[in-house]
CSV table of C-alpha atoms in Angstrom, one decimal:
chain,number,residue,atom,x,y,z
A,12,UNK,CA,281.2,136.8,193.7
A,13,UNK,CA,278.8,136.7,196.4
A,14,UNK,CA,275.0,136.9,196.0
A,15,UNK,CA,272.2,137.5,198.9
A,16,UNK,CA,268.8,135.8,198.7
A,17,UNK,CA,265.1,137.0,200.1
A,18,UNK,CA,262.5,134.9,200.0
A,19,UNK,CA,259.9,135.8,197.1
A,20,UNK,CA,256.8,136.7,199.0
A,21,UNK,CA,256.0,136.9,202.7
A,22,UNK,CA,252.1,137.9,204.0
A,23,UNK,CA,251.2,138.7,207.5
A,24,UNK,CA,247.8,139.5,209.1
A,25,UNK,CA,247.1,143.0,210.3
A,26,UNK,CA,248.3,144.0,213.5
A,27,UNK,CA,251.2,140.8,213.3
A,28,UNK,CA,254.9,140.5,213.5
A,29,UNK,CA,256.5,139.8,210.5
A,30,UNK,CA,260.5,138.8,210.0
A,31,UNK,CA,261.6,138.9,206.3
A,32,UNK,CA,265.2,137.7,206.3
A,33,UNK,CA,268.2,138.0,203.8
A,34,UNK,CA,271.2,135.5,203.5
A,35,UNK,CA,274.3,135.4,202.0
A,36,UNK,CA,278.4,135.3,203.1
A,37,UNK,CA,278.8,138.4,203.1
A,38,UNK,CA,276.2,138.9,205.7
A,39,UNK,CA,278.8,137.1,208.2
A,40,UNK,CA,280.6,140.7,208.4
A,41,UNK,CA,278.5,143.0,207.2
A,42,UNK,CA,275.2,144.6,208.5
A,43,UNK,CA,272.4,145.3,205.9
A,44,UNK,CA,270.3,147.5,205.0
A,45,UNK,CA,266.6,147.5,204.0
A,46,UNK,CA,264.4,149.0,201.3
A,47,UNK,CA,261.2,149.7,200.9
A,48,UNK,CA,259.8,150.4,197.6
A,49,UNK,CA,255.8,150.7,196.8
A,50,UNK,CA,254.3,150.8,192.9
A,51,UNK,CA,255.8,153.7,191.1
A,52,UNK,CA,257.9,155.0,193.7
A,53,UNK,CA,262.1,155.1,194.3
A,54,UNK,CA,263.2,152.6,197.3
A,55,UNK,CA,263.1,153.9,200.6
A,56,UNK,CA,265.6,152.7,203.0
A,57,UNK,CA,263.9,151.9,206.3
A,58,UNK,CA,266.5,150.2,208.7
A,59,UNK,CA,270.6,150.5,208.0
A,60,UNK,CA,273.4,149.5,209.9
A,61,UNK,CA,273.5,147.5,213.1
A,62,UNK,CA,269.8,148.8,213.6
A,63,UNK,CA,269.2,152.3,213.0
A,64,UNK,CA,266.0,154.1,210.9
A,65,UNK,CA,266.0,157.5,209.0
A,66,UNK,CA,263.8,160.0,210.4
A,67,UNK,CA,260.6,159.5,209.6
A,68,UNK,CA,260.3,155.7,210.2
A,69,UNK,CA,258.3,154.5,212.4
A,70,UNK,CA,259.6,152.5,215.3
A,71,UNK,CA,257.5,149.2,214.4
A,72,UNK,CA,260.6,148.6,211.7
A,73,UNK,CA,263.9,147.0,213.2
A,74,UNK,CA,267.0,145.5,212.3
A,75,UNK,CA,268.9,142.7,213.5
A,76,UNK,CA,271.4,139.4,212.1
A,77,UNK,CA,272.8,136.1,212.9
A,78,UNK,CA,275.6,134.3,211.2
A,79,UNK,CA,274.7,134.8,207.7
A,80,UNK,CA,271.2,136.1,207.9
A,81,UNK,CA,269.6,139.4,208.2
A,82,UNK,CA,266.2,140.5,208.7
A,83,UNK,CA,263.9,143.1,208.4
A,84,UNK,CA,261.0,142.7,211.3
A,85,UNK,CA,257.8,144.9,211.2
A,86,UNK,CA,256.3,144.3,214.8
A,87,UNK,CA,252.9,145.3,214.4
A,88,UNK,CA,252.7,145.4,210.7
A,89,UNK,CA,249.7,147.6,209.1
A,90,UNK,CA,248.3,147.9,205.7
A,91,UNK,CA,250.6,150.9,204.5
A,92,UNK,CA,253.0,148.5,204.7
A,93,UNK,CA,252.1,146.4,201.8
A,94,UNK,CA,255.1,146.9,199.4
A,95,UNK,CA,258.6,145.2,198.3
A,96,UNK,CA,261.6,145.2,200.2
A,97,UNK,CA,264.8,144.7,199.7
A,98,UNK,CA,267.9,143.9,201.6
A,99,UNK,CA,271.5,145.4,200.5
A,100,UNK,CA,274.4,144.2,202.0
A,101,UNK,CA,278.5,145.2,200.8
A,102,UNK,CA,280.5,142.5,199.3
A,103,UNK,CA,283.8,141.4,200.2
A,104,UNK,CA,285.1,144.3,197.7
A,105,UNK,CA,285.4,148.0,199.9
A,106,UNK,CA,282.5,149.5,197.5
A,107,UNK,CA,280.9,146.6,195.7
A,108,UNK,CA,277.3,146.1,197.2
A,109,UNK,CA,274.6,143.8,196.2
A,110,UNK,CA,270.9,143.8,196.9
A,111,UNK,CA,268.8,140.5,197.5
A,112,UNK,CA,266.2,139.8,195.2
A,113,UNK,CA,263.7,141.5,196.9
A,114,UNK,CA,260.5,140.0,199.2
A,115,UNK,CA,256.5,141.1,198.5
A,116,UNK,CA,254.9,141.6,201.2
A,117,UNK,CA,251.2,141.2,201.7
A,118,UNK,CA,249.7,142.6,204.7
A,119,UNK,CA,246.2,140.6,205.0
B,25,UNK,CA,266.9,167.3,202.3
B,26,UNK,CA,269.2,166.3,199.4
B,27,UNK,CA,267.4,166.1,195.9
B,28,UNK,CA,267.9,164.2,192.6
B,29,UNK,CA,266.4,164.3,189.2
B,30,UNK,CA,267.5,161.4,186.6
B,31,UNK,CA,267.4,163.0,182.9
B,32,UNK,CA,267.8,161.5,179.6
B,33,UNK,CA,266.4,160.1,176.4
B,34,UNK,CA,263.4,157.5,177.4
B,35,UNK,CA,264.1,155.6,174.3
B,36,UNK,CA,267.6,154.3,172.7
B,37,UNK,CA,268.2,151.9,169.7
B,38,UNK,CA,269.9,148.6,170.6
B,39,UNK,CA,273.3,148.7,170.1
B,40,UNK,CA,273.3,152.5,170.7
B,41,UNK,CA,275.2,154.4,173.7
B,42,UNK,CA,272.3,154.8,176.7
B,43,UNK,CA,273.6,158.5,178.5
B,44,UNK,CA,271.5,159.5,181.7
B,45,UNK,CA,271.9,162.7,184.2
B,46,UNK,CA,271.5,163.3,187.5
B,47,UNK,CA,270.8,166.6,188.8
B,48,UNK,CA,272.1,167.5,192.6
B,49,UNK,CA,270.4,169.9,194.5
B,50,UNK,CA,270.8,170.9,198.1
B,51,UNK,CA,273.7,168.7,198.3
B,52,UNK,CA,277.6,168.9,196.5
B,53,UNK,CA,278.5,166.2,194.5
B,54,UNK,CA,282.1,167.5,195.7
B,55,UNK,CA,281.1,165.5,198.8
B,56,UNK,CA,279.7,162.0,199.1
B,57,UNK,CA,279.5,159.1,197.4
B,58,UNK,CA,277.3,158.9,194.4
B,59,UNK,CA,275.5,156.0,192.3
B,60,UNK,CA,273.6,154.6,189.7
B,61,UNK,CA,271.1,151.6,189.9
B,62,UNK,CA,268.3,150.1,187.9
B,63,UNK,CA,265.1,147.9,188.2
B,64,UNK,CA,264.0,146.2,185.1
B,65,UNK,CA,260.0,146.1,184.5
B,66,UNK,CA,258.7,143.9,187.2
B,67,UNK,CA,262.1,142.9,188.9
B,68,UNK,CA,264.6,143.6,191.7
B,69,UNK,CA,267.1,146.2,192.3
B,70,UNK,CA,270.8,146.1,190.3
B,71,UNK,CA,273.1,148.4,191.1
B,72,UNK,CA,275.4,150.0,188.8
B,73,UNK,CA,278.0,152.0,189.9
B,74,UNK,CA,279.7,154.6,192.1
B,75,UNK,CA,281.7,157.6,192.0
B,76,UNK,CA,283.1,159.2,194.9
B,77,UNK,CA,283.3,163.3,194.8
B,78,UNK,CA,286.8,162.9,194.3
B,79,UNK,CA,286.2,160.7,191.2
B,80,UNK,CA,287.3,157.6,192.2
B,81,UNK,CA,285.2,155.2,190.3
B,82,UNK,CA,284.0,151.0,191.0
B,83,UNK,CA,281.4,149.3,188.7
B,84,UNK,CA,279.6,146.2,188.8
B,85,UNK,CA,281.3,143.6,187.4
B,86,UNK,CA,278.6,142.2,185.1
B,87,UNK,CA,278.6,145.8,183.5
B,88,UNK,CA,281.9,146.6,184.0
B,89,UNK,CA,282.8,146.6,180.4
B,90,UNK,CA,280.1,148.6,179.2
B,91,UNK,CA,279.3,151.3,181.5
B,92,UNK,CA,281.5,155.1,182.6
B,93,UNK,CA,280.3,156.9,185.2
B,94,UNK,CA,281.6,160.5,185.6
B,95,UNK,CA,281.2,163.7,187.9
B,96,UNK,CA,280.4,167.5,186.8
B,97,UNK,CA,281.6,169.5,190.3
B,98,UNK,CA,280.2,173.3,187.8
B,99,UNK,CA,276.6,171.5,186.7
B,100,UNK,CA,276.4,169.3,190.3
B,101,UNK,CA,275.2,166.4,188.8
B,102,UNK,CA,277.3,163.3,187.8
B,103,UNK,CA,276.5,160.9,184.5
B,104,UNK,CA,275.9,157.4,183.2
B,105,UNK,CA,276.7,156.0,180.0
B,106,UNK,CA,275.7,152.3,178.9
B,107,UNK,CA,277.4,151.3,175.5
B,108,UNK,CA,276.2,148.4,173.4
B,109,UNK,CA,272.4,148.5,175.2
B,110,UNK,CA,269.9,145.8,174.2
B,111,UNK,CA,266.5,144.8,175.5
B,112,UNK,CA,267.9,143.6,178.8
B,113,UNK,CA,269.2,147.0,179.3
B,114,UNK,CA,265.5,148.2,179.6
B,115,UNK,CA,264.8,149.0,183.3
B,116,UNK,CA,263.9,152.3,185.5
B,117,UNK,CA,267.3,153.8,186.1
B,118,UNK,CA,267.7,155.5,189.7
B,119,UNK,CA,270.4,157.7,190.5
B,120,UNK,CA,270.7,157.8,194.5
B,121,UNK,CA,273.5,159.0,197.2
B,122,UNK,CA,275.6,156.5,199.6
B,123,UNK,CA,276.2,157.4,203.0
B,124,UNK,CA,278.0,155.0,205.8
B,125,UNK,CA,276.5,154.6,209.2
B,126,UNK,CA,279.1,154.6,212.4
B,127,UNK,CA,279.7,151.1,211.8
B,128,UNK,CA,281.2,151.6,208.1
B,129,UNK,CA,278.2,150.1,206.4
B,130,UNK,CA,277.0,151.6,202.8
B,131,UNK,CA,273.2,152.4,202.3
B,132,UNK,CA,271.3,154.7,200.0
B,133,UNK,CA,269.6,157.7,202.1
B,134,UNK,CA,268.7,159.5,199.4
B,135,UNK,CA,267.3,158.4,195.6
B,136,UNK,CA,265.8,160.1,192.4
B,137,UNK,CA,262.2,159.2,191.3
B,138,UNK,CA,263.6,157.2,188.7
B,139,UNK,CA,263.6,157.2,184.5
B,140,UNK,CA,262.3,154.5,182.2
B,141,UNK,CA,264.7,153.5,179.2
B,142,UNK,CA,263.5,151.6,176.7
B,143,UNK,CA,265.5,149.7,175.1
B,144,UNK,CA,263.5,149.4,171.0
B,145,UNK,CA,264.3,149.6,167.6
């Protein structure tokens, strides 16, 4: 079956531009989606589709892919941003999805 | 703003049958998609399963074998059972709704706070 991979961790000063990326096959059809998830809470899904965010967002959160990569980019990125996300993408299956392993991000 | 509440026994004997709820509210489970996944202690997302509100049903295969998933359209909430649990079974267990954007792509838009289970003699 098909798998997607996140880097581990990724830090980024305050006030930078941060990309956290997500790659796997299935990535070459499909558009992810991104979670965030802070200590304690549920995953909150910040960016989905080709690049669209839930109400609520803010706009320094965007989407975008090439080939088999996806990322997550926080233009901007401030301290409330500190957390875990994670990238979910479908599988070749019709309802099968998979997330990536999940990237921690330290905002310095 | 769709609302869900995961319910269920915290604690459950290895080799013992793992049965979780999820409560509905402001939403029908007669519409949507529906699904179950889980974060072990200090680890990434899995997801579970799914179940459509017309019952149609598609598990991960690593759990395929082990795990039903079910609706209840009178109570509004839909189920989980885990047969044969052990210690790797031990994880938060989020119950959450799927939605697809214009494109066709799944995401979760909407997810329960979560439940520990503890997997422990």
């Amino acid at each position: 079956s098909s798998e997607v991979t996140q880097d581990p961790a990724v830090s980024v000063a305050l006030g930078q531009t941060v990309e956290i990326t997500c790659r796997g096959d299935s990535l070459r059809r499909h558009y992810a989606s991104w979670y965030q998830q802070k200590p304690g809470q549920a995953p909150l899904v910040v960016v989905y589709g080709k690049n669209s965010r839930p109400s609520g967002i803010p706009d320094r959160f965007s989407g975008s892919g090439s080939g088999n990569t996806a990322s997550l980019t926080i233009t901007g990125a401030q301290a409330e941003d500190e957390a875990d996300y994670y990238c979910l993408s479908r599988d070749n299956r019709n309802f099968y999805v998979l997330f990536g392993g999940g990237t921690k991000l330290t905002v310095l | 703003q769709v609302q869900l509440q995961e319910s269920g026994p915290g604690l459950v004997k290895p080799s013992e049958t793992l049965s979780l709820t999820c409560s509905v509210t402001d939403a029908s489970v007669s519409s949507d998609y529906w699904s179950w996944i889980r974060q072990p202690p200090g680890k990434g997302l899995e997801w579970i399963a799914y179940i459509s509100y017309s019952g149609s049903t598609d598990y991960n295969p690593s759990l395929e074998s082990r795990v039903t998933i079910s609706l209840d359209t009178s109570k509004n909430h839909f189920s989980l059972i885990l047969s044969s649990v052990t210690a790797a079974d031990t994880a938060v267990y989020y119950c959450a709704r799927r939605v697809w954007d214009t494109s066709g792509e799944p995401y979760f838009d909407s997810w329960g706070q979560g439940t520990l289970v503890t997997v422990s003699s």
